[in-house]
Amino acid sequence: MSAFDAAEVLERCDVLATHTAANDGIERTYLTPEHARTNWTVGEWMDDAGLTAWQDAAGNQRGSLPGPTSGSPVLLLGSHLDTVPGAGRYDGILGVLMAIAVMGRLRDRGVTLPFGIEVLGFGDEEGTRFGRTLLGSCAVAGRWDDAWWSLRGPNGVTLHDAFRAFGLDPDSVGEASMVGQPIIGYLEAHIEQGPLLQDADRALGVVEGIMGARRFELRMTGEAGHAGGMPYGRRRDALLGASEVVTAVEELARDAGAIGTVGRLQAHPGAMNVIPGRVDFSLDLRAETDGLRDRVWREIEEKALKAAAARNLAFDVSELHAARATSVAAALAAAVEAGIRSTGDPEPMRLMSKAGHDAMAIADLCDYAMLFIRCKDGISHHRDEAVREDDVAVALDAFEAAVLAVAAAQV
Ligand code: GLV
Ligand code: MN
Ligand code: MN
């Protein structure tokens, strides 16, 4: 019998780190062989914790524990199992494995809950493969959009074909939805992905809400030409136009109190002695309110159109993703706070999440709250992501106590 302690949770993070398509950091994207191996491994651990493991119609790995009666409501616990490219081993994964460990601990102590439990290991939160993020949690929240079937991954495979290759039936994706089921709420534990807890010398924090986000594919189109022969006055250099936008993103977002990032940029044809004729680049934009985020986007768009006009370029936009800013539910956040207090922290730190989480999509299904765990130097989306074992130990105690606080509020 396993111990369901912090050392084991961290060992399991190490095991999942081996399910990767790349060696320079972890890369595990939606509906890939690595995803399948991860679901299988996590399913074994779910069974071991007394849950009934199964994979849903969208490729999410789930573990269910029925409540005392057939009509009992369900408390959802979880996070995601996919990664960005070059990822560390804790973003998302730690939250899933902590939820499993807490259920194993409660089972071993003979604790029965007044509700059912569904542990969810979402298959896609990052959107790495198909551009559109939160696919797994959107399926569970009943927000699947058939327009997504034609999304293509880097190798040209559509989401529809990827479903089939994974052994899933696209026509059945609606079966992953939990809409209409009696649900108490959703609790997610996650590394902070920022330095605030470390700076405040705290192991844990309670999340107040999650920033709203939008993601775009942007394109500047000019004309390729000879890097020596073409005079400056006649150039239509798409990279110079895109560069003006990249620096404006930082300036406009920072001045307004939003966050903008251009994480990907590709110049075509991409040769040293050719003027770039086309540049494709991305924009990730976040803010505490949707209004602020949208205002900053309008300013960026205006700047891009001006830069394009000045350089005789075309500027095109395609929006891949929009998620509204959400707030946690007071009663569930109070349970998380009570959980942290039970570990000896009398006044838990409250934080706004600047990172996106499955809870953003699940917010359309039910109330949610989140527990944040300190990570080293705030590093995340990087292979050097690190957590302390003693922090994970206290996080397990707090998360377990939060589940028990929800139970106490139910009876
Ligand atoms: C998810 O990790 C996001 O915030 O992009
Ligand atoms: Mn992430
Ligand atoms: Mn995450």
Coordinates of C-alpha atoms and ligand atoms in Angstrom, one line a residue:
M1 CA 0.0 0.0 0.0
S2 CA 1.4 3.3 -1.0
A3 CA 1.7 6.2 1.5
F4 CA 0.1 9.0 -0.6
D5 CA 2.6 11.4 0.8
A6 CA 4.5 14.3 -0.8
A7 CA 7.5 12.1 -1.6
E8 CA 5.3 9.7 -3.6
V9 CA 3.5 12.5 -5.3
L10 CA 6.8 14.0 -6.5
E11 CA 8.1 10.5 -7.5
R12 CA 4.9 10.2 -9.7
C13 CA 5.6 13.6 -11.2
D14 CA 9.0 12.2 -12.2
V15 CA 7.4 9.1 -13.7
L16 CA 5.1 11.2 -15.8
A17 CA 8.0 13.4 -16.9
T18 CA 9.2 10.3 -18.9
H19 CA 6.1 10.4 -21.0
T20 CA 7.4 13.0 -23.4
A21 CA 7.9 13.5 -27.1
A22 CA 11.1 15.6 -26.6
N23 CA 14.2 15.4 -24.4
D24 CA 14.7 19.1 -23.8
G25 CA 12.1 19.6 -21.1
I26 CA 8.8 17.7 -21.3
E27 CA 6.5 17.9 -24.3
R28 CA 3.2 16.1 -24.0
T29 CA 0.3 17.4 -26.1
Y30 CA -3.3 16.4 -26.6
L31 CA -4.1 13.1 -28.2
T32 CA -0.6 11.9 -28.7
P33 CA 1.0 8.5 -27.7
E34 CA 2.5 10.3 -24.6
H35 CA -1.0 11.5 -23.6
A36 CA -2.3 7.9 -23.9
R37 CA 0.6 6.5 -21.8
T38 CA 0.0 9.2 -19.2
N39 CA -3.7 8.4 -19.0
W40 CA -3.0 4.8 -18.6
T41 CA -0.4 5.4 -15.8
V42 CA -2.6 7.9 -14.0
G43 CA -5.6 5.5 -14.3
E44 CA -3.6 2.9 -12.4
W45 CA -2.9 5.4 -9.7
M46 CA -6.5 6.4 -9.5
D47 CA -7.6 2.7 -9.1
D48 CA -4.9 2.4 -6.4
A49 CA -6.5 5.3 -4.5
G50 CA -9.9 3.6 -4.5
L51 CA -11.3 5.5 -7.5
T52 CA -12.8 3.9 -10.6
A53 CA -10.6 5.0 -13.4
W54 CA -11.9 5.7 -16.9
Q55 CA -11.1 7.8 -19.9
D56 CA -13.9 10.1 -21.1
A57 CA -15.1 10.9 -24.6
A58 CA -12.7 13.8 -24.9
G59 CA -9.6 11.9 -23.8
N60 CA -9.6 13.3 -20.2
Q61 CA -8.5 10.8 -17.6
R62 CA -11.1 10.5 -14.8
G63 CA -11.4 8.7 -11.4
S64 CA -14.8 8.4 -9.8
L65 CA -16.0 7.7 -6.3
P66 CA -19.8 7.4 -5.9
G67 CA -21.5 9.3 -3.1
P68 CA -23.7 7.7 -0.5
T69 CA -26.8 7.7 -2.7
S70 CA -27.4 7.5 -6.4
G71 CA -28.5 11.2 -6.5
S72 CA -25.5 12.4 -4.4
P73 CA -23.9 15.6 -5.8
V74 CA -20.3 15.4 -6.9
L75 CA -17.2 17.4 -5.9
L76 CA -14.7 17.8 -8.8
L77 CA -11.0 17.8 -8.1
G78 CA -8.3 18.1 -10.7
S79 CA -6.0 19.9 -13.2
H80 CA -4.3 19.0 -16.5
L81 CA -1.9 16.4 -17.7
D82 CA -0.7 18.1 -20.9
T83 CA 2.3 20.4 -21.2
V84 CA 3.7 23.3 -23.2
P85 CA 6.9 22.5 -25.2
G86 CA 10.0 22.4 -23.0
A87 CA 7.9 22.1 -19.9
G88 CA 8.7 21.2 -16.3
R89 CA 7.1 18.4 -14.4
Y90 CA 4.6 20.2 -12.1
D91 CA 2.3 22.6 -14.0
G92 CA -1.1 20.9 -13.9
I93 CA 0.4 17.5 -13.2
L94 CA 1.0 18.2 -9.5
G95 CA -2.7 19.2 -9.0
V96 CA -4.0 15.9 -10.5
L97 CA -1.6 13.8 -8.5
M98 CA -2.4 15.7 -5.3
A99 CA -6.1 15.1 -5.9
I100 CA -5.5 11.4 -6.3
A101 CA -3.2 11.3 -3.2
V102 CA -5.9 13.1 -1.1
M103 CA -8.5 10.6 -2.1
G104 CA -6.1 7.7 -1.2
R105 CA -5.4 9.2 2.2
L106 CA -9.1 9.6 2.9
R107 CA -9.8 6.1 1.8
D108 CA -6.9 4.7 4.0
R109 CA -8.3 6.6 7.0
G110 CA -11.8 5.2 6.4
V111 CA -13.3 8.7 5.8
T112 CA -16.6 8.7 3.9
L113 CA -17.7 11.9 2.2
P114 CA -21.4 13.0 1.9
F115 CA -20.9 13.5 -1.8
G116 CA -19.3 11.7 -4.8
I117 CA -15.9 12.7 -6.1
E118 CA -14.7 13.0 -9.7
V119 CA -10.9 13.5 -10.1
L120 CA -10.2 15.0 -13.5
G121 CA -6.9 14.8 -15.4
F122 CA -7.7 17.1 -18.3
G123 CA -6.1 16.2 -21.6
D124 CA -5.6 19.7 -23.0
E125 CA -5.3 22.9 -21.0
E126 CA -2.3 24.4 -22.7
G127 CA -3.5 24.4 -26.3
T128 CA 0.0 23.5 -27.5
R129 CA -1.1 21.2 -30.3
F130 CA -4.2 22.8 -31.8
G131 CA -3.8 26.4 -30.7
R132 CA -7.2 26.5 -29.0
T133 CA -6.7 26.0 -25.3
L134 CA -8.8 24.3 -22.5
L135 CA -10.2 21.7 -24.9
G136 CA -10.4 19.0 -22.2
S137 CA -12.2 21.2 -19.6
C138 CA -14.5 22.8 -22.3
A139 CA -15.7 19.3 -23.2
V140 CA -16.5 18.6 -19.5
A141 CA -18.2 22.0 -19.2
G142 CA -20.4 21.2 -22.2
R143 CA -18.8 24.0 -24.2
W144 CA -17.4 22.0 -27.1
D145 CA -17.5 23.9 -30.4
D146 CA -17.8 21.9 -33.6
A147 CA -15.8 24.6 -35.4
W148 CA -12.8 23.2 -33.5
W149 CA -12.8 20.0 -35.5
S150 CA -10.9 21.5 -38.4
L151 CA -8.2 23.0 -36.2
R152 CA -4.8 21.6 -37.3
G153 CA -1.7 20.7 -35.3
P154 CA 1.8 21.4 -36.4
N155 CA 1.9 18.2 -38.6
G156 CA -1.3 19.2 -40.4
V157 CA -3.5 16.6 -38.6
T158 CA -7.0 17.9 -37.8
L159 CA -8.5 17.7 -34.3
H160 CA -11.1 15.4 -35.9
D161 CA -8.5 13.0 -37.2
A162 CA -6.5 13.2 -34.0
F163 CA -9.6 12.0 -32.1
R164 CA -9.9 9.0 -34.3
A165 CA -6.2 8.2 -34.1
F166 CA -6.5 8.3 -30.3
G167 CA -9.4 5.8 -30.5
L168 CA -12.1 8.4 -29.7
D169 CA -15.3 9.0 -31.6
P170 CA -15.7 12.7 -32.5
D171 CA -19.5 12.2 -32.7
S172 CA -19.5 11.2 -29.0
V173 CA -17.6 14.1 -27.5
G174 CA -20.8 15.4 -25.9
E175 CA -20.7 12.4 -23.6
A176 CA -17.8 14.0 -21.7
S177 CA -20.0 16.9 -20.6
M178 CA -21.2 17.0 -17.0
V179 CA -23.9 19.6 -17.7
G180 CA -27.1 18.7 -15.9
Q181 CA -25.3 16.6 -13.2
P182 CA -25.6 17.7 -9.6
I183 CA -22.2 19.3 -8.9
I184 CA -21.0 21.0 -5.7
G185 CA -18.0 22.7 -7.3
Y186 CA -14.5 22.3 -8.5
L187 CA -11.2 22.5 -6.5
E188 CA -7.9 22.8 -8.2
A189 CA -4.4 22.8 -6.7
H190 CA -1.7 24.3 -8.9
I191 CA 1.8 25.7 -8.6
E192 CA 1.7 29.5 -8.6
Q193 CA 3.8 30.0 -11.7
G194 CA 4.9 33.4 -10.3
P195 CA 7.2 34.6 -7.5
L196 CA 4.7 36.2 -5.1
L197 CA 4.4 33.3 -2.6
Q198 CA 8.2 32.9 -2.5
D199 CA 8.7 36.7 -2.1
A200 CA 6.2 36.6 0.8
D201 CA 7.8 33.5 2.3
R202 CA 4.6 31.5 2.1
A203 CA 4.1 27.9 1.0
L204 CA 0.5 28.3 0.0
G205 CA -2.0 30.8 -1.2
V206 CA -5.7 31.1 -2.0
V207 CA -6.7 32.2 -5.4
E208 CA -9.1 35.1 -5.8
G209 CA -9.8 34.8 -9.5
I210 CA -8.2 34.1 -12.9
M211 CA -7.3 36.8 -15.4
G212 CA -9.2 36.9 -18.7
A213 CA -7.2 36.0 -21.7
R214 CA -7.2 36.2 -25.5
R215 CA -4.9 34.6 -28.0
F216 CA -4.3 35.7 -31.6
E217 CA -2.4 34.6 -34.7
L218 CA -1.1 37.8 -36.3
R219 CA 0.4 38.2 -39.8
M220 CA 2.3 41.0 -41.5
T221 CA 2.6 40.6 -45.2
G222 CA 5.0 42.6 -47.4
E223 CA 7.2 41.4 -50.2
A224 CA 10.3 39.3 -50.2
G225 CA 13.3 40.7 -52.0
H226 CA 17.1 40.8 -52.4
A227 CA 18.8 41.9 -49.2
G228 CA 21.5 43.8 -51.1
G229 CA 19.8 45.0 -54.3
M230 CA 16.5 46.3 -53.0
P231 CA 16.8 50.0 -51.8
Y232 CA 15.3 50.9 -48.4
G233 CA 12.8 53.2 -50.0
R234 CA 11.2 50.3 -51.9
R235 CA 11.3 47.6 -49.3
R236 CA 8.2 46.1 -47.8
D237 CA 9.9 44.4 -44.9
A238 CA 7.3 42.4 -42.9
L239 CA 9.6 41.8 -40.0
L240 CA 10.2 45.5 -39.4
G241 CA 6.4 46.0 -39.2
A242 CA 6.0 43.0 -36.9
S243 CA 8.9 44.2 -34.7
E244 CA 7.0 47.5 -34.1
V245 CA 4.0 45.5 -33.0
V246 CA 6.1 43.3 -30.7
T247 CA 7.6 46.2 -28.8
A248 CA 4.2 48.0 -28.7
V249 CA 2.7 44.9 -27.1
E250 CA 5.0 45.3 -24.1
E251 CA 4.6 49.1 -23.9
L252 CA 0.8 49.2 -24.3
A253 CA 0.1 46.2 -22.0
R254 CA 2.5 47.3 -19.3
D255 CA 1.3 50.9 -19.2
A256 CA -2.3 49.7 -18.9
G257 CA -1.7 47.1 -16.2
A258 CA -2.3 44.2 -18.5
I259 CA 0.1 41.5 -19.7
G260 CA 1.0 40.9 -23.4
T261 CA 3.4 38.3 -24.8
V262 CA 4.6 37.5 -28.3
G263 CA 5.8 33.9 -27.8
R264 CA 6.2 32.8 -31.4
L265 CA 7.4 34.6 -34.4
Q266 CA 8.4 33.2 -37.8
A267 CA 9.8 35.2 -40.7
H268 CA 9.3 33.9 -44.2
P269 CA 11.1 32.8 -46.3
G270 CA 13.6 32.9 -43.4
A271 CA 16.9 33.3 -45.2
M272 CA 19.8 35.6 -44.2
N273 CA 19.9 37.4 -47.6
V274 CA 16.2 37.7 -48.2
I275 CA 14.0 40.6 -47.0
P276 CA 11.2 38.9 -44.9
G277 CA 8.1 39.0 -47.1
R278 CA 5.8 37.6 -44.4
V279 CA 5.8 37.2 -40.6
D280 CA 3.5 35.1 -38.6
F281 CA 3.5 35.8 -34.9
S282 CA 1.3 35.1 -31.8
L283 CA -0.1 37.3 -29.1
D284 CA -1.2 36.2 -25.7
L285 CA -3.0 39.0 -23.8
R286 CA -4.3 38.9 -20.2
A287 CA -5.9 41.3 -17.7
E288 CA -7.8 41.3 -14.5
T289 CA -10.9 42.5 -16.3
D290 CA -12.1 41.6 -19.8
G291 CA -12.7 45.3 -20.4
L292 CA -9.1 46.3 -19.8
R293 CA -7.9 43.3 -21.9
D294 CA -10.1 44.3 -24.8
R295 CA -9.1 47.9 -24.6
V296 CA -5.4 47.0 -24.8
W297 CA -6.1 44.8 -27.7
R298 CA -7.8 47.6 -29.6
E299 CA -4.7 49.8 -28.9
I300 CA -2.4 47.1 -30.2
E301 CA -4.5 46.5 -33.3
E302 CA -4.5 50.3 -34.0
K303 CA -0.7 50.5 -33.6
A304 CA -0.3 47.4 -35.9
L305 CA -2.5 48.9 -38.6
K306 CA -0.6 52.2 -38.5
A307 CA 2.8 50.3 -38.7
A308 CA 1.5 48.3 -41.6
A309 CA 0.2 51.4 -43.4
A310 CA 3.5 53.2 -42.9
R311 CA 5.5 50.3 -44.4
N312 CA 3.0 49.3 -47.1
L313 CA 2.2 46.0 -45.5
A314 CA -1.0 44.1 -44.9
F315 CA -1.9 43.2 -41.3
D316 CA -4.3 40.2 -40.6
V317 CA -5.7 38.8 -37.4
S318 CA -7.2 35.5 -36.4
E319 CA -8.4 35.0 -32.9
L320 CA -7.8 31.5 -31.5
H321 CA -9.0 31.8 -28.0
A322 CA -10.9 34.0 -25.6
A323 CA -11.6 33.3 -21.9
R324 CA -13.4 35.7 -19.6
A325 CA -11.9 36.7 -16.3
T326 CA -13.5 34.7 -13.5
S327 CA -13.8 35.0 -9.7
V328 CA -13.7 32.1 -7.3
A329 CA -16.9 31.2 -5.3
A330 CA -16.7 32.6 -1.8
A331 CA -17.9 29.4 -0.1
L332 CA -15.4 27.2 -1.8
A333 CA -12.5 29.7 -1.4
A334 CA -13.4 29.8 2.3
A335 CA -12.9 26.0 2.4
V336 CA -9.5 26.3 0.7
E337 CA -8.6 29.1 3.2
A338 CA -9.8 26.9 6.1
G339 CA -7.6 24.1 4.6
I340 CA -4.5 26.4 4.6
R341 CA -5.3 27.7 8.1
S342 CA -5.4 24.1 9.4
T343 CA -1.7 23.8 8.4
G344 CA -0.8 26.6 10.8
D345 CA -1.0 29.7 8.5
P346 CA -3.5 32.0 10.3
E347 CA -4.0 34.4 7.5
P348 CA -3.6 32.8 4.1
M349 CA -2.3 35.0 1.3
R350 CA -4.7 35.8 -1.5
L351 CA -3.6 36.0 -5.1
M352 CA -5.0 36.7 -8.5
S353 CA -4.0 34.0 -11.0
K354 CA -2.2 35.5 -14.0
A355 CA -1.9 32.0 -15.5
G356 CA -4.9 30.3 -17.1
H357 CA -6.3 27.2 -15.6
D358 CA -9.0 24.5 -16.3
A359 CA -11.1 26.3 -13.7
M360 CA -11.7 29.0 -16.3
A361 CA -13.7 26.6 -18.4
I362 CA -15.2 24.7 -15.5
A363 CA -16.5 28.1 -14.2
D364 CA -19.2 27.8 -16.8
L365 CA -20.3 24.4 -15.2
C366 CA -20.0 25.1 -11.5
D367 CA -18.4 27.2 -8.8
Y368 CA -14.6 26.8 -8.3
A369 CA -11.8 27.6 -6.0
M370 CA -8.0 27.1 -6.2
L371 CA -5.0 26.5 -3.9
F372 CA -1.7 27.8 -5.1
I373 CA 1.6 26.2 -4.1
R374 CA 5.0 28.1 -4.1
C375 CA 7.3 27.2 -6.9
K376 CA 11.0 28.1 -7.1
D377 CA 11.7 31.6 -8.3
G378 CA 8.3 31.7 -10.0
I379 CA 9.7 29.6 -12.8
S380 CA 7.1 27.8 -14.9
H381 CA 6.6 26.8 -18.5
H382 CA 10.3 25.9 -18.3
R383 CA 12.2 22.6 -17.6
D384 CA 13.6 24.2 -14.3
E385 CA 10.1 24.3 -12.7
A386 CA 10.7 23.2 -9.1
V387 CA 8.7 22.7 -5.9
R388 CA 9.8 21.9 -2.3
E389 CA 8.8 18.6 -0.9
D390 CA 7.8 20.2 2.4
D391 CA 5.5 22.6 0.5
V392 CA 3.9 19.7 -1.3
A393 CA 3.4 18.0 2.1
V394 CA 1.7 21.0 3.6
A395 CA -0.3 21.5 0.4
L396 CA -1.6 17.9 0.6
D397 CA -2.7 18.5 4.2
A398 CA -4.4 21.8 3.2
F399 CA -6.1 20.3 0.1
E400 CA -7.4 17.3 2.1
A401 CA -8.7 19.7 4.8
A402 CA -10.4 21.8 2.1
V403 CA -12.3 18.8 0.9
L404 CA -13.3 18.0 4.5
A405 CA -14.4 21.6 5.0
V406 CA -16.6 21.3 1.9
A407 CA -18.0 18.1 3.4
A408 CA -18.6 19.8 6.7
A409 CA -20.5 22.6 5.0
Q410 CA -22.7 20.0 3.2
V411 CA -24.0 18.1 6.2
Ligands
GLV1 C1 -1.6 28.2 -19.1 O1 -0.6 27.7 -18.6 C2 -1.5 29.6 -19.5 O2 -1.8 30.4 -18.6 O3 -1.1 29.9 -20.6
MN2 MN 0.8 25.9 -18.2
MN3 MN -1.4 24.7 -15.7

